[in-house]
Short mmCIF file of C-alpha atoms in Angstrom, two decimals:
data_model
loop_
_atom_site.label_atom_id
_atom_site.label_comp_id
_atom_site.label_asym_id
_atom_site.label_seq_id
_atom_site.Cartn_x
_atom_site.Cartn_y
_atom_site.Cartn_z
CA MET A 1099 0.00 0.00 0.00
CA THR A 1100 1.13 3.51 -0.74
CA GLY A 1101 0.98 4.69 2.87
CA GLN A 1102 3.28 1.97 4.18
CA PRO A 1103 7.06 2.43 4.47
CA TRP A 1104 9.01 0.73 1.72
CA LEU A 1105 12.51 2.14 2.23
CA TRP A 1106 14.73 1.28 5.19
CA THR A 1107 17.82 3.13 6.37
CA PRO A 1108 20.14 1.83 9.11
CA PRO A 1109 20.70 4.40 11.86
CA HIS A 1110 23.71 6.54 11.00
CA GLN A 1111 24.39 8.17 14.34
CA THR A 1112 24.64 6.57 17.74
CA SER A 1113 22.59 7.90 20.64
CA ARG A 1114 23.85 10.90 22.54
CA PRO A 1115 26.67 9.91 24.92
CA ALA A 1116 25.72 9.67 28.61
CA GLY A 1117 27.64 11.88 31.04
CA VAL A 1118 29.42 15.20 30.62
CA GLY A 1119 32.82 13.60 29.90
CA PRO A 1120 31.67 11.59 26.84
CA LEU A 1121 29.54 14.58 25.80
CA LEU A 1122 32.58 16.92 25.72
CA ARG A 1123 34.65 14.36 23.85
CA SER A 1124 31.88 13.82 21.29
CA TYR A 1125 31.46 17.60 20.90
CA ARG A 1126 35.19 18.02 20.23
CA GLN A 1127 35.22 15.24 17.65
CA THR A 1128 32.12 16.57 15.91
CA TYR A 1129 33.51 20.11 15.64
CA GLY A 1130 37.15 19.17 15.10
CA LEU A 1131 38.46 20.83 18.26
CA THR A 1132 41.48 20.02 20.38
CA GLN A 1133 41.10 19.80 24.15
CA GLN A 1134 42.87 23.16 24.42
CA GLN A 1135 40.44 24.80 21.97
CA LEU A 1136 37.45 23.39 23.83
CA ALA A 1137 38.94 24.53 27.13
CA GLU A 1138 39.32 28.07 25.75
CA ARG A 1139 35.72 28.02 24.53
CA LEU A 1140 34.56 27.02 28.02
CA GLY A 1141 37.01 29.19 29.95
CA PHE A 1142 38.53 26.13 31.66
CA ASP A 1143 42.06 24.78 31.95
CA GLN A 1144 42.96 22.10 29.43
CA SER A 1145 43.93 19.73 32.26
CA TYR A 1146 40.43 20.11 33.74
CA VAL A 1147 38.79 19.24 30.40
CA SER A 1148 41.10 16.22 30.10
CA LYS A 1149 40.11 14.95 33.54
CA VAL A 1150 36.38 15.41 32.84
CA GLU A 1151 36.61 13.62 29.49
CA SER A 1152 38.54 10.69 30.99
CA GLY A 1153 36.14 10.35 33.93
CA ARG A 1154 38.73 11.29 36.53
CA ARG A 1155 36.70 14.36 37.40
CA ALA A 1156 32.89 14.47 37.68
CA ILE A 1157 30.81 17.64 37.46
CA HIS A 1158 27.87 17.85 39.83
CA ASP A 1159 27.68 21.62 40.32
CA ILE A 1160 24.55 22.94 38.60
CA SER A 1161 26.05 26.34 37.83
CA THR A 1162 29.01 24.67 36.06
CA LEU A 1163 26.66 22.48 34.03
CA ARG A 1164 24.64 25.57 33.09
CA HIS A 1165 27.85 27.32 32.06
CA ILE A 1166 28.85 24.41 29.76
CA ALA A 1167 25.40 24.28 28.17
CA ARG A 1168 25.39 28.03 27.46
CA ARG A 1169 28.93 28.16 26.07
CA LEU A 1170 28.34 25.19 23.75
CA SER A 1171 24.73 26.12 22.84
CA LEU A 1172 23.44 22.82 24.23
CA SER A 1173 20.06 22.07 25.74
CA PRO A 1174 19.81 21.53 29.52
CA GLU A 1175 18.97 17.87 28.92
CA ASP A 1176 22.30 17.42 27.10
CA VAL A 1177 24.24 18.14 30.29
CA GLY A 1178 21.91 16.28 32.61
CA LEU A 1179 19.71 19.17 33.76
CA ALA A 1180 15.95 19.34 33.70
CA ALA A 1181 14.29 21.03 30.74
CA GLY A 1182 14.01 24.78 31.26
CA SER A 1183 16.72 24.91 33.91
CA LEU A 1184 18.71 27.45 31.90
CA ALA A 1185 15.89 29.98 31.77
CA ASP A 1186 16.62 31.81 35.00
CA GLY A 1187 20.30 32.09 34.18
CA ARG A 1188 19.53 33.46 30.74
CA ARG A 1189 17.31 36.19 32.23
CA ASP A 1190 20.11 37.10 34.64
CA VAL A 1191 22.55 37.41 31.74
CA ALA A 1192 20.11 39.54 29.78
CA ALA A 1193 19.64 41.92 32.67
CA ALA A 1194 23.37 42.25 33.29
CA ASN A 1195 24.50 42.37 29.66
CA PRO A 1196 22.04 43.58 27.00
CA GLN A 1197 24.57 43.01 24.19
CA ALA A 1198 25.00 39.38 25.21
CA GLU A 1199 21.24 38.91 25.01
CA ARG A 1200 21.10 40.55 21.56
CA VAL A 1201 23.84 38.19 20.38
CA ALA A 1202 22.10 35.19 21.92
CA ALA A 1203 18.75 36.16 20.38
CA SER A 1204 20.35 36.67 16.97
CA GLN A 1205 22.07 33.29 17.10
CA ARG A 1206 18.92 31.54 18.28
CA ALA A 1207 16.94 33.02 15.38
CA TRP A 1208 19.68 32.02 12.94
CA ARG A 1209 19.72 28.46 14.25
CA LEU A 1210 15.94 28.20 14.00
CA THR A 1211 16.01 29.36 10.38
CA ARG A 1212 18.87 27.02 9.55
CA ASP A 1213 17.03 24.16 11.20
CA HIS A 1214 13.99 24.94 9.04
CA LEU A 1215 16.27 25.06 5.99
CA ASN A 1216 17.81 21.67 6.73
CA HIS A 1217 14.43 20.04 7.34
CA HIS A 1218 12.68 21.51 4.27
CA ARG A 1219 15.30 21.67 1.51
CA ILE A 1220 13.17 19.72 -0.96
CA SER A 1221 10.02 21.85 -0.61
CA LEU A 1222 12.09 25.03 -0.51
CA ALA A 1223 13.88 24.06 -3.73
CA ARG A 1224 10.58 23.41 -5.47
CA ALA A 1225 9.22 26.74 -4.27
CA ALA A 1226 12.39 28.58 -5.34
CA ALA A 1227 12.16 27.08 -8.82
CA GLN A 1228 8.81 28.83 -9.29
CA LEU A 1229 10.62 32.17 -9.08
CA TYR A 1230 12.23 31.54 -12.47
CA PRO A 1231 10.76 31.25 -15.98
CA GLU A 1232 9.19 27.91 -16.79
CA THR A 1233 11.78 27.34 -19.53
CA TYR A 1234 14.46 27.20 -16.81
CA ARG A 1235 12.75 24.50 -14.74
CA LEU A 1236 13.89 20.93 -15.12
CA GLY A 1237 11.46 19.67 -12.48
CA ASN A 1238 11.50 18.96 -8.73
CA GLY A 1239 13.57 22.00 -7.82
CA LEU A 1240 16.28 21.93 -10.50
CA LEU A 1241 17.03 24.65 -13.05
CA THR A 1242 18.76 24.40 -16.41
CA ARG A 1243 19.05 26.34 -19.63
CA PRO A 1244 19.28 25.53 -23.36
CA GLY A 1245 22.59 23.90 -24.17
CA TRP A 1246 23.21 22.69 -20.61
CA MET A 1247 21.07 19.55 -20.94
CA TRP A 1248 21.48 17.26 -23.92
CA ASP A 1249 18.92 15.44 -26.04
CA ALA A 1250 20.56 12.08 -25.32
CA PRO A 1251 23.07 10.76 -22.78
CA VAL A 1252 26.69 11.43 -23.73
CA ASP A 1253 29.56 9.06 -22.99
CA ILE A 1254 31.64 10.82 -20.37
CA ALA A 1255 34.75 10.33 -22.52
CA ASP A 1256 33.21 12.58 -25.18
CA ILE A 1257 32.90 15.62 -22.91
CA GLU A 1258 35.64 18.21 -23.33
CA LEU A 1259 36.93 20.01 -20.25
CA ASP A 1260 38.44 23.47 -20.72
CA TRP A 1261 40.56 25.27 -18.16
CA SER A 1262 41.14 28.97 -17.55
CA ASP A 1263 43.79 30.43 -15.23
CA THR A 1264 42.61 33.99 -15.85
CA VAL A 1265 39.15 34.31 -14.33
CA SER A 1266 37.94 37.68 -13.13
CA PRO A 1267 36.91 37.90 -9.47
CA PRO A 1268 33.16 37.48 -9.08
CA ALA A 1269 31.02 40.57 -8.55
CA VAL A 1270 28.95 38.68 -5.97
CA SER A 1271 30.92 36.98 -3.20
CA GLY A 1272 28.47 36.49 -0.36
CA ALA A 1273 30.49 38.74 1.95
CA GLY A 1274 29.92 42.25 3.25
CA THR A 1275 26.56 43.96 3.46
CA GLU A 1276 24.95 41.90 0.68
CA THR A 1277 24.42 38.95 3.04
CA GLU A 1278 24.52 40.64 6.44
CA HIS A 1279 20.79 39.95 6.88
CA VAL A 1280 21.40 36.17 6.86
CA ARG A 1281 24.39 36.17 9.22
CA PRO A 1282 23.96 36.19 13.01
CA LEU A 1283 25.81 38.37 15.48
CA ALA A 1284 29.15 37.18 16.85
CA VAL A 1285 30.21 37.69 20.46
CA ASP A 1286 31.49 41.22 19.77
CA GLY A 1287 28.05 42.31 18.60
CA SER A 1288 28.92 42.55 14.89
CA ALA A 1289 27.68 40.13 12.23
CA PHE A 1290 29.81 37.10 11.43
CA GLY A 1291 32.09 37.96 8.52
CA THR A 1292 30.89 35.07 6.32
CA TYR A 1293 28.15 32.49 6.39
CA THR A 1294 30.67 29.64 6.60
CA ARG A 1295 32.23 31.24 9.66
CA ALA A 1296 28.81 31.20 11.33
CA MET A 1297 28.36 27.57 10.30
CA ARG A 1298 31.75 26.70 11.75
CA ASP A 1299 30.98 28.25 15.13
CA LEU A 1300 27.25 27.63 15.49
CA ASP A 1301 26.20 24.69 13.30
CA ARG A 1302 29.27 22.86 12.11
CA PRO A 1303 28.71 19.63 10.17
CA THR A 1304 31.05 16.71 10.76
CA LEU A 1305 32.47 17.07 7.24
CA PHE A 1306 33.42 20.71 6.87
CA GLU A 1307 36.72 21.52 5.16
CA ASN A 1308 37.64 24.41 2.90
CA ARG A 1309 39.22 22.60 -0.02
CA LEU A 1310 40.46 23.74 -3.40
CA SER A 1311 37.76 23.04 -5.99
CA PHE A 1312 36.95 23.39 -9.66
CA ARG A 1313 34.74 26.39 -10.41
CA LEU A 1314 32.18 25.89 -13.16
CA LEU A 1315 32.31 28.70 -15.72
CA ASP A 1316 30.12 27.44 -18.56
CA ALA A 1317 28.53 24.43 -20.20
CA ALA A 1318 28.13 24.51 -23.96
CA ARG A 1319 29.05 22.66 -27.16
CA THR A 1320 32.20 23.06 -29.21
CA GLU A 1321 31.71 24.98 -32.44
CA ASP A 1322 33.53 22.50 -34.67
CA THR A 1323 32.47 19.06 -33.42
CA ARG A 1324 29.37 20.05 -31.38
CA ARG A 1325 30.68 17.90 -28.54
CA PRO A 1326 29.62 18.92 -25.03
CA ARG A 1327 32.15 21.15 -23.29
CA MET A 1328 32.47 22.35 -19.73
CA SER A 1329 34.73 25.21 -18.71
CA PHE A 1330 36.35 25.58 -15.30
CA GLY A 1331 38.64 27.71 -13.16
CA HIS A 1332 39.76 27.54 -9.53
CA THR A 1333 37.75 28.33 -6.42
CA THR A 1334 37.37 26.98 -2.89
CA TYR A 1335 34.53 25.08 -1.25
CA PHE A 1336 33.80 27.85 1.25
CA ASP A 1337 33.73 30.52 -1.50
CA ALA A 1338 30.86 28.64 -3.09
CA LEU A 1339 29.18 27.79 0.21
CA ASP A 1340 29.16 31.46 1.29
CA ILE A 1341 26.92 32.16 -1.68
CA CYS A 1342 24.87 28.96 -1.85
CA GLU A 1343 23.98 28.62 1.81
CA SER A 1344 23.37 32.36 2.14
CA VAL A 1345 20.82 32.36 -0.67
CA ALA A 1346 19.26 29.19 0.76
CA HIS A 1347 19.06 30.69 4.27
CA GLU A 1348 17.45 33.82 2.87
CA THR A 1349 14.88 31.64 1.10
CA ALA A 1350 14.07 29.71 4.29
CA ALA A 1351 13.72 32.98 6.25
CA ALA A 1352 11.38 34.41 3.63
CA MET A 1353 9.24 31.29 3.69
CA LEU A 1354 9.02 31.46 7.48
CA GLY A 1355 8.11 35.13 7.20
CA GLY A 1356 5.12 34.65 4.95
CA GLY A 1357 6.20 33.25 1.59
CA LEU A 1358 8.62 33.67 -1.30
CA SER A 1359 8.63 36.84 -3.35
CA TRP A 1360 11.43 38.74 -5.02
CA PRO A 1361 11.19 41.75 -2.65
CA ALA A 1362 11.91 39.36 0.27
CA LEU A 1363 15.01 37.97 -1.46
CA PRO A 1364 17.53 40.81 -1.88
CA PHE A 1365 20.58 38.55 -2.16
CA ARG A 1366 18.93 36.33 -4.78
CA ARG A 1367 18.00 39.51 -6.67
CA ARG A 1368 21.61 40.68 -6.50
CA ILE A 1369 22.80 37.39 -7.98
CA GLY A 1370 20.42 37.96 -10.87
CA ASP A 1371 20.62 35.50 -13.75
CA PRO A 1372 21.59 32.21 -12.03
CA PHE A 1373 23.36 31.06 -15.19
CA ASP A 1374 25.71 34.06 -15.33
CA LEU A 1375 28.63 32.15 -13.80
CA GLY A 1376 31.08 34.98 -14.36
CA ARG A 1377 29.15 37.03 -11.83
CA ARG A 1378 29.37 34.54 -8.94
CA VAL A 1379 31.21 31.40 -7.92
CA ALA A 1380 29.45 28.18 -8.93
CA LEU A 1381 30.87 24.92 -7.66
CA PRO A 1382 29.49 21.74 -9.27
CA SER A 1383 28.73 18.46 -7.59
CA ILE A 1384 28.91 15.29 -9.70
CA ASN A 1385 25.77 13.29 -8.95
CA THR A 1386 25.98 9.70 -10.14
CA LEU A 1387 23.13 7.21 -10.30
CA THR A 1388 24.77 3.78 -9.94
CA ILE A 1389 22.78 0.98 -11.61
CA ARG A 1390 23.43 -2.77 -11.40
CA HIS A 1391 22.29 -4.27 -14.72
CA ASP A 1392 21.42 -7.95 -15.12
CA THR A 1393 20.15 -8.09 -18.73
CA THR A 1394 16.43 -7.89 -17.95
CA ARG A 1395 16.56 -6.54 -14.39
CA ALA A 1396 18.24 -3.56 -12.81
CA SER A 1397 18.58 -1.98 -9.39
CA PHE A 1398 20.18 1.19 -8.10
CA VAL A 1399 21.75 2.32 -4.85
CA LEU A 1400 20.40 5.22 -2.83
CA HIS A 1401 21.81 7.21 0.06
CA ARG A 1402 20.18 8.93 3.04
CA ARG A 1403 22.50 11.83 3.83
CA SER A 1404 22.95 12.72 7.49
CA ALA A 1405 22.00 16.33 8.26
CA GLY A 1406 24.62 16.45 11.01
CA SER A 1407 27.43 15.22 8.76
CA VAL A 1408 27.18 17.22 5.54
CA ALA A 1409 26.99 20.94 4.86
CA THR A 1410 24.33 20.70 2.14
CA ALA A 1411 21.53 18.30 1.15
CA GLY A 1412 21.38 16.75 4.61
CA GLY A 1413 18.36 14.67 5.64
CA VAL A 1414 17.38 13.78 2.07
CA TYR A 1415 17.67 10.78 -0.21
CA HIS A 1416 20.40 11.11 -2.81
CA VAL A 1417 22.03 9.09 -5.54
CA LEU A 1418 25.20 7.29 -4.64
CA PRO A 1419 27.85 8.54 -5.09
CA ALA A 1420 27.65 12.33 -5.11
CA GLY A 1421 30.56 14.66 -4.48
CA VAL A 1422 32.02 18.04 -5.26
CA PHE A 1423 34.27 18.22 -8.33
CA GLN A 1424 37.67 18.93 -6.80
CA PRO A 1425 41.26 17.66 -6.86
CA SER A 1426 42.55 15.28 -4.19
CA GLY A 1427 45.35 17.71 -3.26
CA ILE A 1428 46.52 21.28 -3.76
CA SER A 1429 49.56 20.87 -5.99
CA ALA A 1430 49.67 21.49 -9.73
CA SER A 1431 50.27 17.77 -10.20
CA HIS A 1432 47.06 16.96 -8.33
CA HIS A 1433 45.24 19.39 -10.59
CA ARG A 1434 46.57 17.75 -13.76
CA THR A 1435 45.85 14.25 -12.47
CA ASP A 1436 42.38 14.89 -11.05
CA PHE A 1437 40.85 17.32 -13.55
CA ASN A 1438 38.77 14.49 -14.93
CA LEU A 1439 35.08 13.72 -14.37
CA TRP A 1440 35.51 9.94 -14.39
CA ARG A 1441 38.35 9.99 -11.89
CA ASN A 1442 36.27 12.14 -9.54
CA ILE A 1443 33.43 9.61 -9.82
CA MET A 1444 35.83 6.72 -9.17
CA ARG A 1445 37.10 8.39 -5.99
CA GLU A 1446 33.54 8.86 -4.77
CA LEU A 1447 32.65 5.23 -5.59
CA SER A 1448 35.66 4.13 -3.57
CA GLU A 1449 34.76 6.31 -0.61
CA GLU A 1450 30.98 6.06 -0.49
CA LEU A 1451 30.34 2.49 -1.65
CA LEU A 1452 33.42 0.72 -0.31
CA GLY A 1453 34.12 2.88 2.74
CA ASN A 1454 37.71 3.59 1.75
CA ALA A 1455 39.50 6.60 3.22
CA GLU A 1456 38.49 9.91 1.72
CA HIS A 1457 41.00 11.72 -0.45
CA ASP A 1458 40.57 14.92 1.50
CA GLY A 1459 43.53 16.90 0.22
CA SER A 1460 45.71 16.13 3.24
CA SER A 1461 48.17 13.90 1.35
CA SER A 1462 50.91 15.13 -0.93
CA THR A 1463 50.97 11.77 -2.74
CA LEU A 1464 49.23 11.54 -6.09
CA ILE A 1465 46.64 8.82 -6.62
CA ASP A 1466 47.96 6.07 -8.86
CA TYR A 1467 44.79 5.48 -10.85
CA ASP A 1468 46.52 2.97 -13.13
CA ASN A 1469 47.75 0.59 -10.44
CA SER A 1470 45.84 1.09 -7.17
CA GLU A 1471 42.46 -0.45 -6.39
CA PRO A 1472 39.61 -0.05 -6.94
CA PHE A 1473 40.61 2.45 -9.65
CA ARG A 1474 42.54 -0.04 -11.74
CA SER A 1475 39.61 -2.47 -11.87
CA LEU A 1476 37.04 0.24 -12.51
CA GLU A 1477 39.04 1.55 -15.45
CA ARG A 1478 39.68 -1.96 -16.78
CA PHE A 1479 35.99 -2.82 -16.71
CA ARG A 1480 35.12 0.52 -18.27
CA ARG A 1481 37.47 -0.19 -21.16
CA SER A 1482 36.00 -3.67 -21.62
CA GLY A 1483 32.41 -2.41 -21.49
CA GLY A 1484 31.39 -3.88 -18.13
CA VAL A 1485 31.13 -0.34 -16.72
CA ARG A 1486 29.53 2.39 -18.81
CA VAL A 1487 29.48 6.04 -17.76
CA TRP A 1488 27.08 8.60 -19.24
CA CYS A 1489 26.30 12.25 -18.60
CA PHE A 1490 22.93 13.96 -19.10
CA GLY A 1491 24.08 17.55 -18.69
CA VAL A 1492 24.27 20.28 -16.06
CA GLY A 1493 21.70 21.95 -13.84
CA LEU A 1494 21.46 24.24 -10.82
CA ASP A 1495 19.74 23.50 -7.55
CA ALA A 1496 17.01 26.16 -7.37
CA LEU A 1497 17.37 26.62 -3.60
CA THR A 1498 21.16 26.99 -3.35
CA LEU A 1499 22.11 27.64 -7.01
CA PHE A 1500 24.80 24.97 -6.53
CA GLY A 1501 25.97 23.38 -9.80
CA GLU A 1502 24.81 19.81 -10.51
CA ILE A 1503 26.48 17.57 -13.09
CA LEU A 1504 24.09 14.68 -13.73
CA THR A 1505 25.63 11.30 -14.54
CA VAL A 1506 24.84 7.59 -14.48
CA VAL A 1507 27.11 4.56 -14.15
CA ILE A 1508 25.79 1.27 -15.56
CA VAL A 1509 27.59 -1.75 -14.11
CA ASP A 1510 26.98 -5.28 -15.39
CA ALA A 1511 25.77 -7.55 -12.61
CA ASP A 1512 28.84 -9.80 -12.50
CA VAL A 1513 31.14 -6.78 -12.51
CA PHE A 1514 29.09 -5.05 -9.81
CA ASP A 1515 29.21 -8.15 -7.62
CA SER A 1516 32.97 -8.36 -8.11
CA LEU A 1517 33.60 -4.70 -7.34
CA PHE A 1518 30.97 -3.93 -4.69
CA SER A 1519 30.02 -7.17 -2.93
CA GLY A 1520 31.62 -5.64 0.18
CA MET A 1521 29.62 -2.44 -0.09
CA VAL A 1522 29.34 -0.70 3.29
CA PRO A 1523 25.88 0.01 4.77
CA MET A 1524 26.96 3.49 5.89
CA ASN A 1525 29.76 5.96 5.31
CA ALA A 1526 30.89 9.31 6.66
CA GLU A 1527 28.04 11.14 4.90
CA GLY A 1528 25.09 8.90 5.71
CA SER A 1529 23.51 5.47 5.28
CA VAL A 1530 22.65 3.31 2.28
CA VAL A 1531 18.93 2.80 1.69
CA THR A 1532 17.44 -0.66 1.09
CA THR A 1533 13.93 -2.09 0.82
CA GLY A 1534 14.07 -3.77 4.23
CA PRO A 1535 16.25 -4.37 7.31
CA GLY A 1536 17.32 -7.83 6.12
CA ARG A 1537 18.61 -6.61 2.77
CA ARG A 1538 22.26 -6.05 1.91
CA ALA A 1539 23.45 -2.58 0.95
CA CYS A 1540 24.47 -3.83 -2.49
CA ASP A 1541 20.96 -5.22 -3.20
CA GLY A 1542 19.73 -1.73 -3.91
CA ILE A 1543 16.25 -0.66 -5.03
CA PRO A 1544 14.52 -2.15 -8.11
CA PHE A 1545 14.80 0.14 -11.11
CA THR A 1546 11.14 -0.05 -12.09
CA PRO A 1547 8.63 2.59 -13.19
CA ALA A 1548 6.71 2.24 -9.92
CA ALA A 1549 9.82 2.73 -7.73
CA VAL A 1550 11.09 5.65 -9.79
CA ARG A 1551 7.71 7.38 -9.77
CA ARG A 1552 7.20 6.79 -6.05
CA LEU A 1553 10.62 8.17 -5.18
CA ILE A 1554 10.22 11.28 -7.30
CA GLU A 1555 6.64 12.04 -6.25
CA GLN A 1556 6.49 10.96 -2.61
CA GLU A 1557 9.94 10.80 -1.02
CA PRO A 1558 12.40 13.54 0.12
CA LEU A 1559 14.63 13.08 -2.91
CA ALA A 1560 17.30 15.68 -3.71
CA PRO A 1561 16.43 17.60 -6.91
CA SER A 1562 19.58 16.42 -8.69
CA ALA A 1563 18.86 12.81 -7.67
CA ALA A 1564 15.30 13.09 -8.96
CA ALA A 1565 16.64 14.41 -12.27
CA CYS A 1566 19.16 11.55 -12.56
CA LEU A 1567 16.43 8.96 -11.95
CA GLU A 1568 13.92 10.56 -14.29
CA LEU A 1569 16.47 10.99 -17.09
CA ALA A 1570 17.83 7.45 -16.68
CA TRP A 1571 14.33 6.05 -16.98
CA ARG A 1572 13.55 8.28 -19.96
CA HIS A 1573 16.70 7.09 -21.75
CA ARG A 1574 16.59 3.45 -20.58
CA GLY A 1575 16.49 2.31 -24.20
CA THR A 1576 20.00 3.69 -24.68
CA LEU A 1577 21.33 2.89 -21.22
CA LEU A 1578 19.66 -0.50 -20.60
CA PRO A 1579 18.27 -1.99 -23.81
CA GLY A 1580 17.38 -5.30 -22.15
CA LEU A 1581 15.45 -3.53 -19.43
CA HIS A 1582 13.72 -1.42 -22.07
CA MET A 1583 12.29 -4.49 -23.79
CA ARG A 1584 11.10 -5.99 -20.51
CA ALA A 1585 9.57 -2.75 -19.23
CA THR A 1586 7.55 -2.14 -22.38
CA SER A 1587 6.49 -5.71 -23.14
#
């Protein structure tokens, strides 16, 4: 029946640790802090924090527990106090320090809006899409333009990538007064300098690193061969996030305030044409629908992204894998080696399906794609035809205006079972979705018209994931000819 659950996701996060010591340790690990940094945030000695974390020192004093909860923006229940036990202390602070109360009120309002944003990204994206001409809408909260999406899937090897070292600074950066209305007050009473700085201090995801990335400049076709072409320059992850999360936050605030309209969206108005990528930084994510193909049957893997782990698209279903287009390191050699769509997809397959260590830019060693696994096998099977990689084109998420490169990987069943039989049920970004608690992660979800339609119409599916599924089904005759005959017979 339609109303019954049909997707199952293993729990990604463990329950909240019991006791203040485990709580402080978990907080540090979540926000990437050292004991000394946490001690400075609390106004304690590092040795004291160490003793509390290790259990050598217990905290029973209510005022100290209140102090910890306030400094770390935790609820009273988190530190073992009864609900509402911080209220009196907060009134005392307000009376003694009006600026502290203004800061606290600003940060509380910001957190509430961000919480609304993270819990309603799908509906907000669909609403934001209605702000743009119908010709720009790809469906389910995604935007595109003529020339960015192609009439038929294109083999990823046939896409040309251009590079430019001379890119003018963007006119819109997400800093300064243009986004001050979506940034909360810091402790000194002034607005946080950037949105990512506020995220770092007030709502930091587990995975939150400012890495060198490839900035999307254009998507078109070459004049001579008419082959698809994408143009890129350099940027950083936070440069893009300062724009994308600011415009998303503004959208969530407007919706909470009575509904979307252009007068309520000054930063989105300043951005203007979302496809003018010379005016702002646009960072693309490569979203890959992975399909296991067994002649007349097919299934695909799906991901439930953890809202506490990722900076964007948390709490939604997404294709697996999906990741920002960026090099694995900062050197020129990393750039030359990793400026390749297929290699980016292979890294994400390795990390998200097999649970291998993430290539997070911390190593100076280049990846040996020719000789190290699973890259060697993936490339070998791609050359032999057991793995086929297609691209549908490029879109923009209507809520964030983040770039979305839409791709699909078709893997023959025997090859899939060889490569991914040890597929992990969860990774650093979330959990793999199955059709029941007894199913293996690699079993996936049947690629059928009913499942595709139900996901797109009824489930919290990321706009780019919905587009990948819809386009893969539309072009199944090209991608999966055996499945095409079975589905239409």
